[in-house]
GROMACS .gro file of C-alpha atoms in nm:
model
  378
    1UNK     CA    1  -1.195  -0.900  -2.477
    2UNK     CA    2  -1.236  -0.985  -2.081
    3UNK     CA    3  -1.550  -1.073  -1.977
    4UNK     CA    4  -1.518  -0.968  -1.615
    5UNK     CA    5  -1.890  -1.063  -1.538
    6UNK     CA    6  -1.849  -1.422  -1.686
    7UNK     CA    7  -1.554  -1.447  -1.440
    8UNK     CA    8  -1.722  -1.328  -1.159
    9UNK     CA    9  -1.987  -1.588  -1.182
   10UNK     CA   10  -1.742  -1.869  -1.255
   11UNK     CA   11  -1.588  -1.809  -0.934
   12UNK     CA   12  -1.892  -1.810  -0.794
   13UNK     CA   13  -2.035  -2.115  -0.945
   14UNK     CA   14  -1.687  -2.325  -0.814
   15UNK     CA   15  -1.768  -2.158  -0.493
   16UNK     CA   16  -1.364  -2.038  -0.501
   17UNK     CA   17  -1.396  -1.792  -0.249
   18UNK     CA   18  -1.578  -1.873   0.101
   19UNK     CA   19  -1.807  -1.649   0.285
   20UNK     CA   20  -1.614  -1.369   0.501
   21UNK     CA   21  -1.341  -1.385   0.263
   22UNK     CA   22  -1.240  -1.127   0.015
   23UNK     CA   23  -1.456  -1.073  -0.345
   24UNK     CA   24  -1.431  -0.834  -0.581
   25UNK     CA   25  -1.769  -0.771  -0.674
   26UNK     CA   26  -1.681  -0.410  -0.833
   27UNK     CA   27  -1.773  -0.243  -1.131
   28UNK     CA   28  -1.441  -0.349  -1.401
   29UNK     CA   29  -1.609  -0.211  -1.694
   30UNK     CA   30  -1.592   0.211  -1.593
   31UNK     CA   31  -1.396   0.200  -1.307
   32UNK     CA   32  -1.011   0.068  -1.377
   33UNK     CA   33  -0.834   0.173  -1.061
   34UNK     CA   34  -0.905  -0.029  -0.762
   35UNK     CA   35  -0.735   0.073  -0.446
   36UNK     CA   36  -0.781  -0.150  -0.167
   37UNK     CA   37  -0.646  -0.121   0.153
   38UNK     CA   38  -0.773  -0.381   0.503
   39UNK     CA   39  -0.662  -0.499   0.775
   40UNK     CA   40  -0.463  -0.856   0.764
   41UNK     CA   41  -0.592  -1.193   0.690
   42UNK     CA   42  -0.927  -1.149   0.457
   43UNK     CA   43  -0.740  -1.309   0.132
   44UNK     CA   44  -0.700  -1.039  -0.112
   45UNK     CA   45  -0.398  -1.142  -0.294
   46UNK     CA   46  -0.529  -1.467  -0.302
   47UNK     CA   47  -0.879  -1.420  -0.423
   48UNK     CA   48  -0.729  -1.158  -0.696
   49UNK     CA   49  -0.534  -1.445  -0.770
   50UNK     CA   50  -0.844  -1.685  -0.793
   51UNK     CA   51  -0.996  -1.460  -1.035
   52UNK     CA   52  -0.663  -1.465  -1.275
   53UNK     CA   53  -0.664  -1.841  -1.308
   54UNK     CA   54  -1.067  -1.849  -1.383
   55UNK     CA   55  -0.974  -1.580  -1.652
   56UNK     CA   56  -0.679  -1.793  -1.794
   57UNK     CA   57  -0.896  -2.068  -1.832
   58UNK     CA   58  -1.168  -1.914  -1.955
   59UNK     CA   59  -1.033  -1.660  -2.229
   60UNK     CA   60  -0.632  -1.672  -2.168
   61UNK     CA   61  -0.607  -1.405  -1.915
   62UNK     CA   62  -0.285  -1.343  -1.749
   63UNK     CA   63  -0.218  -1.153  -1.431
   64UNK     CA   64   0.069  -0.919  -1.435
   65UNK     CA   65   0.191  -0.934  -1.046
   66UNK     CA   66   0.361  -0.586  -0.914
   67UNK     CA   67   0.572  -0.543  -0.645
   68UNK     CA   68   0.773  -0.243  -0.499
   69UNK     CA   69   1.137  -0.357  -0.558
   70UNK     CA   70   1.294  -0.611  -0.768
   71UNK     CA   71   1.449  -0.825  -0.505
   72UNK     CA   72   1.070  -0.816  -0.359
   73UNK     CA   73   0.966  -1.060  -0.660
   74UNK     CA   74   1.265  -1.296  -0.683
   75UNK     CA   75   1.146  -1.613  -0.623
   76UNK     CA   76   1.293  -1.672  -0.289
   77UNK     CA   77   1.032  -1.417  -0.158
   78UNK     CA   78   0.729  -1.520  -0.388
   79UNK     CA   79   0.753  -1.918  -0.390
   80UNK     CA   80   0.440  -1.922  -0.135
   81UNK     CA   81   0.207  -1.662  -0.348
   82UNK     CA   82   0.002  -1.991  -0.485
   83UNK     CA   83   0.044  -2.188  -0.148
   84UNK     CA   84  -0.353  -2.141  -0.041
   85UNK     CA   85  -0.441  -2.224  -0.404
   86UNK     CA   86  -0.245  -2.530  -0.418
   87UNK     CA   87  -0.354  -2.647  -0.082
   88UNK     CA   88  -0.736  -2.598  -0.158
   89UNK     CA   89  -0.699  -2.824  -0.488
   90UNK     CA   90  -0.839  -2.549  -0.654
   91UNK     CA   91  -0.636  -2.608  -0.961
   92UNK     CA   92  -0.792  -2.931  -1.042
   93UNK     CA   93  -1.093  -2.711  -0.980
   94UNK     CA   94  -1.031  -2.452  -1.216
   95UNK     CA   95  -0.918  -2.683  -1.484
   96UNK     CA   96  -1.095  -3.010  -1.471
   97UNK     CA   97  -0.801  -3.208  -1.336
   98UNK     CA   98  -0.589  -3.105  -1.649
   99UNK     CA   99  -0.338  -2.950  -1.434
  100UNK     CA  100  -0.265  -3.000  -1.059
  101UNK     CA  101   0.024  -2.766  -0.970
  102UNK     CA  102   0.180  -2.435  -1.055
  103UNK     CA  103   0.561  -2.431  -1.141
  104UNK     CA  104   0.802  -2.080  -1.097
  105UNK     CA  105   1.051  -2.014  -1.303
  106UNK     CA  106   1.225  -1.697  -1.278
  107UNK     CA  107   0.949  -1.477  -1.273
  108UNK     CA  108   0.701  -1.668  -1.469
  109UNK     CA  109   0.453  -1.875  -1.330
  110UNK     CA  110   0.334  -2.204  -1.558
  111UNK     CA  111   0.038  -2.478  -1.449
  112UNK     CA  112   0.178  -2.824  -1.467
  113UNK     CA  113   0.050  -3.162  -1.443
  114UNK     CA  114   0.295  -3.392  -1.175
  115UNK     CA  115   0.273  -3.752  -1.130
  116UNK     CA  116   0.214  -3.954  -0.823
  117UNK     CA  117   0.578  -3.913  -0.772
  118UNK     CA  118   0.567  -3.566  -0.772
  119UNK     CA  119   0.713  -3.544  -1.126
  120UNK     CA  120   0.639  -3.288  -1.359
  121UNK     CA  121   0.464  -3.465  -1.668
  122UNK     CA  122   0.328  -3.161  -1.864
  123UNK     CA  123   0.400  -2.814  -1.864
  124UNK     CA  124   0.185  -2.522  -2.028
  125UNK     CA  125   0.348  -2.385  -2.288
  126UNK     CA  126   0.233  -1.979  -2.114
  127UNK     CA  127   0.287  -1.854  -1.830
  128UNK     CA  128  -0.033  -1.790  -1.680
  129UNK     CA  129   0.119  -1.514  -1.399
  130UNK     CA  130   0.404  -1.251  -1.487
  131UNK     CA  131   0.552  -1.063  -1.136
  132UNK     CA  132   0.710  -0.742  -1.200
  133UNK     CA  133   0.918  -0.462  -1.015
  134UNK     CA  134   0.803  -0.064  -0.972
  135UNK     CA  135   1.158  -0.021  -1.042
  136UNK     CA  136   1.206  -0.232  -1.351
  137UNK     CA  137   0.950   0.026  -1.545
  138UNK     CA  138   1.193   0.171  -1.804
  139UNK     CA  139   1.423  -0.194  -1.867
  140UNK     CA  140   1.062  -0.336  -1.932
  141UNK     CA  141   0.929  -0.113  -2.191
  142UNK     CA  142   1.119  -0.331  -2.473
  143UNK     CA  143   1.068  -0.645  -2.339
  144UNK     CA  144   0.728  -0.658  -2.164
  145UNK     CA  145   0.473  -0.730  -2.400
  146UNK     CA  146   0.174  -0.939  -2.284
  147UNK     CA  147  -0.153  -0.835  -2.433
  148UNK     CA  148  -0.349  -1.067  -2.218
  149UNK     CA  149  -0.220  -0.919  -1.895
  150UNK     CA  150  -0.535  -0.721  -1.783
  151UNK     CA  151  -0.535  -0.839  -1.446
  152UNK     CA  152  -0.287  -0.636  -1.259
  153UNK     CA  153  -0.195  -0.677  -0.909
  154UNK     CA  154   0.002  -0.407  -0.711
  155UNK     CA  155   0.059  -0.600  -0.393
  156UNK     CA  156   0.180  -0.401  -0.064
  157UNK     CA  157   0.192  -0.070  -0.254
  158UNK     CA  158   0.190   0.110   0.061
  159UNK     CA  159   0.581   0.048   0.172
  160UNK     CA  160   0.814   0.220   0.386
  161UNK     CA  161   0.944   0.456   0.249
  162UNK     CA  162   0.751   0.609  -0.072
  163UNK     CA  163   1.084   0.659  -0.320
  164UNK     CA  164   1.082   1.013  -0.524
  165UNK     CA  165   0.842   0.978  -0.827
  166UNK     CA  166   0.744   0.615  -0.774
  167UNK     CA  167   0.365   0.684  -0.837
  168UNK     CA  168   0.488   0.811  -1.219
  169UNK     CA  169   0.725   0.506  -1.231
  170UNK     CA  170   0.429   0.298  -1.135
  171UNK     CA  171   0.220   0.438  -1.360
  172UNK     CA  172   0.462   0.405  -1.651
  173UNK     CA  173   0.483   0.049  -1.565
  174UNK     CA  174   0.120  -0.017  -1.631
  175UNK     CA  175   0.138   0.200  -1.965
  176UNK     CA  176   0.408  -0.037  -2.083
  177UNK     CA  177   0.200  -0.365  -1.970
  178UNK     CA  178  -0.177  -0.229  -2.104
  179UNK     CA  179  -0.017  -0.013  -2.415
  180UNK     CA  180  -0.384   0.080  -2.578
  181UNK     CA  181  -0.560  -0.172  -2.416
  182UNK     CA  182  -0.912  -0.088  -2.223
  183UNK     CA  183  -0.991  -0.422  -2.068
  184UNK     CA  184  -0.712  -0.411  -1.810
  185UNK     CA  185  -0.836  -0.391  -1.418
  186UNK     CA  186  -0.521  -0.252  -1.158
  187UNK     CA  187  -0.565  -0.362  -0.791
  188UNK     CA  188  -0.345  -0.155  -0.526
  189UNK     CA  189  -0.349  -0.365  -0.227
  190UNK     CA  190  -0.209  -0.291   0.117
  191UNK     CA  191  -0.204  -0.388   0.492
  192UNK     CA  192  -0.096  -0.040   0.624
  193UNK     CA  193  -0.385   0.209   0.618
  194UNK     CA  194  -0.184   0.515   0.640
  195UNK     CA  195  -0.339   0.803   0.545
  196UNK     CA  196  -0.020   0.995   0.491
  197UNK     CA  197   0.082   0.766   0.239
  198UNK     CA  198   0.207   1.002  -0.056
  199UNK     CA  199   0.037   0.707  -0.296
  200UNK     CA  200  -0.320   0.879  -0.172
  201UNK     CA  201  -0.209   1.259  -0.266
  202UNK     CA  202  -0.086   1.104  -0.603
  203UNK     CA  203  -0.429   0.940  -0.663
  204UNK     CA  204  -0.558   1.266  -0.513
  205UNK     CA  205  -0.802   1.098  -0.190
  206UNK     CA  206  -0.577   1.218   0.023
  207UNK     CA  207  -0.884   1.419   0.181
  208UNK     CA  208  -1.124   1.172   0.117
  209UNK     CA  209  -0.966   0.899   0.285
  210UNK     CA  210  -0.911   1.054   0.600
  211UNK     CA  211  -1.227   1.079   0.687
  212UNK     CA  212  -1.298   0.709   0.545
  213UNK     CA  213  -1.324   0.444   0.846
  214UNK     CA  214  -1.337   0.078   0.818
  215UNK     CA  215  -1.573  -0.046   0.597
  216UNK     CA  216  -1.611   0.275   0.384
  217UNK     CA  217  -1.617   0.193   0.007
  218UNK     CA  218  -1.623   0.528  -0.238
  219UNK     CA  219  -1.561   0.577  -0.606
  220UNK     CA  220  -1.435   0.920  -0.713
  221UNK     CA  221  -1.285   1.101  -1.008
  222UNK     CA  222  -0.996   1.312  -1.075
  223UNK     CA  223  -0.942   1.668  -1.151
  224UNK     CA  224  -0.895   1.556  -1.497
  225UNK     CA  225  -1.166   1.258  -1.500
  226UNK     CA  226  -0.997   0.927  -1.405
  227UNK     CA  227  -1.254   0.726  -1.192
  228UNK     CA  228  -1.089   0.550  -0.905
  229UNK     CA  229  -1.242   0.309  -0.680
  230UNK     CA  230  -1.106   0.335  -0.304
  231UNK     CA  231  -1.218   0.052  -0.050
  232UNK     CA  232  -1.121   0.038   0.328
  233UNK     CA  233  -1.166  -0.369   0.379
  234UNK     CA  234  -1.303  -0.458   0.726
  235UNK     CA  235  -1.370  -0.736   0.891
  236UNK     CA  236  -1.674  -0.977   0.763
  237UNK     CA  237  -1.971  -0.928   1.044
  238UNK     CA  238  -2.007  -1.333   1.064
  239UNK     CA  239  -1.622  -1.348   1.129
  240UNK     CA  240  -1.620  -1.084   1.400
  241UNK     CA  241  -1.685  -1.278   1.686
  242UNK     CA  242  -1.388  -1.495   1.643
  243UNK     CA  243  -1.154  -1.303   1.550
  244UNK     CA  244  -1.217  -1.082   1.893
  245UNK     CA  245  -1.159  -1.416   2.069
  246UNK     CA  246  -0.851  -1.458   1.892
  247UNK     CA  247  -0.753  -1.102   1.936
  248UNK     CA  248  -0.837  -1.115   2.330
  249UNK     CA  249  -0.595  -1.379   2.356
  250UNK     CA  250  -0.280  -1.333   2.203
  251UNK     CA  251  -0.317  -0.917   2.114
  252UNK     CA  252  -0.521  -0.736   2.413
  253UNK     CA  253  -0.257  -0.460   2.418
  254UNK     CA  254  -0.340  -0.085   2.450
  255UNK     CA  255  -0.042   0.020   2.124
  256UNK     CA  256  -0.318   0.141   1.847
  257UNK     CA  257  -0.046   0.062   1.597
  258UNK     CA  258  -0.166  -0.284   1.669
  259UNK     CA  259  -0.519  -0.204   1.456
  260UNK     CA  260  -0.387  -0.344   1.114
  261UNK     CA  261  -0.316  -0.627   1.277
  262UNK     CA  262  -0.661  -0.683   1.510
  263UNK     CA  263  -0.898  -0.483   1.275
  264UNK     CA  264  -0.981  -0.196   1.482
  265UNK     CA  265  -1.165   0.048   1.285
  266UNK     CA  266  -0.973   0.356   1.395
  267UNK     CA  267  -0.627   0.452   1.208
  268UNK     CA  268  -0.305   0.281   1.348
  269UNK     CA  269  -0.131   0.622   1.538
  270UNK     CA  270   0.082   0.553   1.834
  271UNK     CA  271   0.033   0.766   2.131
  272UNK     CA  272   0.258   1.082   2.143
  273UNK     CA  273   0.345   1.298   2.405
  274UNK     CA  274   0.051   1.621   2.392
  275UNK     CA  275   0.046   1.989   2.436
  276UNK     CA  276   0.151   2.138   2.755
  277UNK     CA  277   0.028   2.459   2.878
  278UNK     CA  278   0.170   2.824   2.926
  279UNK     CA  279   0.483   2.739   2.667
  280UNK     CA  280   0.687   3.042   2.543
  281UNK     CA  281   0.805   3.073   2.154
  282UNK     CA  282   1.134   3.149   2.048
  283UNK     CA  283   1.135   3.031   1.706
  284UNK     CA  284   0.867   2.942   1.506
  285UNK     CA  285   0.937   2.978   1.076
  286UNK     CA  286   1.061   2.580   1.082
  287UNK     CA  287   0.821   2.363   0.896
  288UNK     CA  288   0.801   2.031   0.761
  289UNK     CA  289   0.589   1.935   0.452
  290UNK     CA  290   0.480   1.563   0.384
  291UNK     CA  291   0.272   1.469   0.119
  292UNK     CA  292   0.094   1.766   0.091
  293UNK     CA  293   0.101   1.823   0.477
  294UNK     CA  294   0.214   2.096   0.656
  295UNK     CA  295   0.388   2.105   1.029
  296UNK     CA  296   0.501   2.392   1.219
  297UNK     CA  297   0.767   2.274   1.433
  298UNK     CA  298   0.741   2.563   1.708
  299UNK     CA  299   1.088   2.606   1.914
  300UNK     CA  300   0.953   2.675   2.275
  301UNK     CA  301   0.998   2.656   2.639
  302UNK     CA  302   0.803   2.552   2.919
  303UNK     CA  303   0.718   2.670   3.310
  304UNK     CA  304   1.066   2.565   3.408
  305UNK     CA  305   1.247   2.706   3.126
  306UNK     CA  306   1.268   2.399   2.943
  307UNK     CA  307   1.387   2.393   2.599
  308UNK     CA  308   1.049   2.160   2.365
  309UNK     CA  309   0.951   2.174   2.016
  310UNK     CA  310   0.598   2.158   1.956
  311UNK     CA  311   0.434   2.059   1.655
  312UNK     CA  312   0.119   2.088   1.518
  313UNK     CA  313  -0.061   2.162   1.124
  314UNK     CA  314  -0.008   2.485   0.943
  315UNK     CA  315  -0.226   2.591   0.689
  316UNK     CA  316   0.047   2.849   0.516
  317UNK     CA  317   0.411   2.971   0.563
  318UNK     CA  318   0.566   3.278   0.517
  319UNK     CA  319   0.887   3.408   0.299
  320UNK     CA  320   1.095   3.364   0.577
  321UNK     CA  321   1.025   3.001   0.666
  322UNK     CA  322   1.271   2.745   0.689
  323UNK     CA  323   1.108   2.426   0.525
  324UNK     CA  324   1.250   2.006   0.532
  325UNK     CA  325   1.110   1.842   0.246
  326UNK     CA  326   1.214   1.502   0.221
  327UNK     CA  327   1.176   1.517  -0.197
  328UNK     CA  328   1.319   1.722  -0.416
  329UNK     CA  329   1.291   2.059  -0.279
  330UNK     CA  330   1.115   2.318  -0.496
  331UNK     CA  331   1.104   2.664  -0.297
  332UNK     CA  332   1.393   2.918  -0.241
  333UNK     CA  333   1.302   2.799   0.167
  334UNK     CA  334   1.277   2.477   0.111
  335UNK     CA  335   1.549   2.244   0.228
  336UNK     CA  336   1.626   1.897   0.215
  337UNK     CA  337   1.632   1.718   0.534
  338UNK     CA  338   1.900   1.477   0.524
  339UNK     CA  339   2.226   1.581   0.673
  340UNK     CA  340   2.037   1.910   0.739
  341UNK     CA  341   2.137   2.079   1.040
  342UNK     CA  342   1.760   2.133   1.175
  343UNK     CA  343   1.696   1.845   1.139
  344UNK     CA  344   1.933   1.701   1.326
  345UNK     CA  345   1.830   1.929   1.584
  346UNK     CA  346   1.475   1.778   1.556
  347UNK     CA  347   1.565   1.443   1.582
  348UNK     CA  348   1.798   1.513   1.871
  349UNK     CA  349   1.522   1.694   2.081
  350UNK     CA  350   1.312   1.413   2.003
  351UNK     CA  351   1.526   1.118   2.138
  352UNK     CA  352   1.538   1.316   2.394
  353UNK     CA  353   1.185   1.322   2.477
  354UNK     CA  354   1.138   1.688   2.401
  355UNK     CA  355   0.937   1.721   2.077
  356UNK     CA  356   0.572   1.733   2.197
  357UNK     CA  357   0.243   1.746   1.936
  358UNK     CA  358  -0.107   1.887   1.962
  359UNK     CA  359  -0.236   1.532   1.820
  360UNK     CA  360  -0.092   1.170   1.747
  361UNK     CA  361  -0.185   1.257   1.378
  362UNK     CA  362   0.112   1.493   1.384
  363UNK     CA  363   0.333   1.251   1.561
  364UNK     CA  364   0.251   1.018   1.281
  365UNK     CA  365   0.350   1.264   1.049
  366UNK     CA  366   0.668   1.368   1.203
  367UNK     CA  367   0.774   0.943   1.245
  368UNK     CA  368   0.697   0.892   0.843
  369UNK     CA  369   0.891   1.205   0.757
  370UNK     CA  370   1.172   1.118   0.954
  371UNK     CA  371   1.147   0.745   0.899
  372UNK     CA  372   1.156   0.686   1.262
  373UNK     CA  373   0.939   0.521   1.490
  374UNK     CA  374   0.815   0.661   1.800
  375UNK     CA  375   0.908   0.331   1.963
  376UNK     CA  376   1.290   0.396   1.869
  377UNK     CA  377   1.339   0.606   2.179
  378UNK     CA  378   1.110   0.482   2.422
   0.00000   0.00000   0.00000
């Protein structure tokens, strides 16, 4: 069984993780699901990586790593994930000089002891870190079997594009790596603080995160009981001033889509064109639905006849509507958007400068849905 308090206080004691960096002080014994999201640059792959090694020493832990797609985890993309580790002799550290280097191989990861030469001497005989795809979930449910994996990382959860049913293949994934286990602790990390994200509907703080800011740390549960832990990282108070230095210097731009990067505490939305006044409807039953969103796309024109679409949220639609869903559609009026005819339309009036939006919210939502970027047609 882990002892997630005895861990905690080893890393502490080895003083693993400096002040203003990332710790996990949360509660591991009631609350499983850990969703973490922060701006760049406060180490929380790292330290979650920290705390794997201290459990591998201390009671065999192994961390399970997860990432989005399998090519994501080969080991030309993942060869640095130990680099600050290695670099901070914090091997030798953790393990009283009995090992002084990590080796990959495939996707395992094994401590090793090299020579002066830079020779590998010894090698464990366990891999002490397993990385993982989303998209390997069913091939892995006859061959995965670590029952010491309770420390599961889900690094950059929040990608791109959010595939159809990847929460339930993600979820299967950690079935097949915990089994009946009730020790094991699942981190969702991520850069991007989108609320939109169809990860936070799946967890279902879609409406509690968008009122979240910065700093905000809640724990929650389910409709059906699940407590889930959701943390927006800032930056560390005594870290503050130098970082606005650093951001004065090289990232003193105006672009809000720069926050994740300076650690603003507002959400990253570009700036879209707004509402004008006195516009006319012609059409207005097209609608787009995102994650549990709802957009009116409102064909109108202006004071000089014109031809805009405006968007903004809708609350309900009507028999008659014509929906884009960009999943599986499930309504008689529900239609899928690619190589649909509307949408072309949309996307046409919009590289043209002529789809306006009562809020940058909506813009957001109408770039995710669309997969385009507002910064495409400027």
């Amino acid at each position: 069984m882990v002892k997630w308090d005895k861990i905690k206080k080893r890393v502490k004691e080895l003083k693993l993780i400096p002040k203003g960096v990332f710790f996990p002080n949360y509660d591991f014994e009631t609350v499983k699901h850990h969703i973490i999201c922060s701006v760049r640059e406060i180490g929380k792959t790292t330290s979650l990586l920290i705390f794997g090694l201290v459990g591998y020493e201390m009671c065999g832990l192994q961390t399970i790593y997860v990432r989005e797609t399998t090519e994501m985890r080969y080991p030309k993309n993942t060869r640095g994930l130990f680099n600050v580790v290695k670099e901070n002799g914090y091997i030798e550290k953790i393990f009283n000089n009995k090992w002084n280097d990590v080796l990959l191989s495939s996707r395992y990861w094994y401590l090793v002891r090299r020579d002066e030469k830079g020779n590998v001497v010894e090698k464990d005989i366990n891999p002490f870190c397993i990385m993982v795809s989303i998209e390997e979930h069913e091939e892995l449910k006859s061959s995965l079997n670590y029952p010491l994996g309770d420390l599961i990382i889900v690094d950059e959860f929040i990608g791109k594009r959010y595939r159809y049913n990847e929460f339930f293949m993600l979820q299967d994934l950690i079935k097949t790596i915990i089994r009946q286990r009730t020790s094991a602790v699942i981190f969702y990390l991520a850069n991007d603080i989108d609320y939109t994200s169809e990860y936070f509907a799946e967890f279902e703080c879609d409406e509690i995160i968008k009122d979240m800011k910065l700093g905000d740390d809640e724990t929650y549960k389910t409709e059906k009981g699940t407590k889930v832990h959701l943390a927006l990282l800032g930056v560390a108070e005594d870290v503050k001033e130098s970082r606005e230095q650093h951001n004065l210097m090289y990232f003193g731009f105006k672009n809000p889509m720069l926050s994740s990067i300076t650690g603003n505490t507002e959400w990253a939305f570009a700036d879209y064109p707004k509402q004008y006044s006195d516009l006319s409807p012609i059409e207005r039953r097209i609608y787009l639905r995102y994650n549990g969103l709802l957009v009116r796309c409102d064909i109108v024109t202006d004071n000089n006849n014109r031809l805009l679409v405006f968007c903004h949220k809708a609350t309900k639609f009507y028999e008659d509507s014509y929906i884009l869903v960009n999943v599986q559609p499930m309504l008689k009026n529900e239609f899928y958007y690619y190589g649909d005819n509307v949408c072309r339309f949309l996307v046409d009036m919009y590289s043209k400068n002529r789809v306006i939006f009562s809020n940058n919210k909506i813009g957001h939502i109408f770039d995710k849905f669309f997969n385009v970027s507002r910064n495409d047609f400027l």
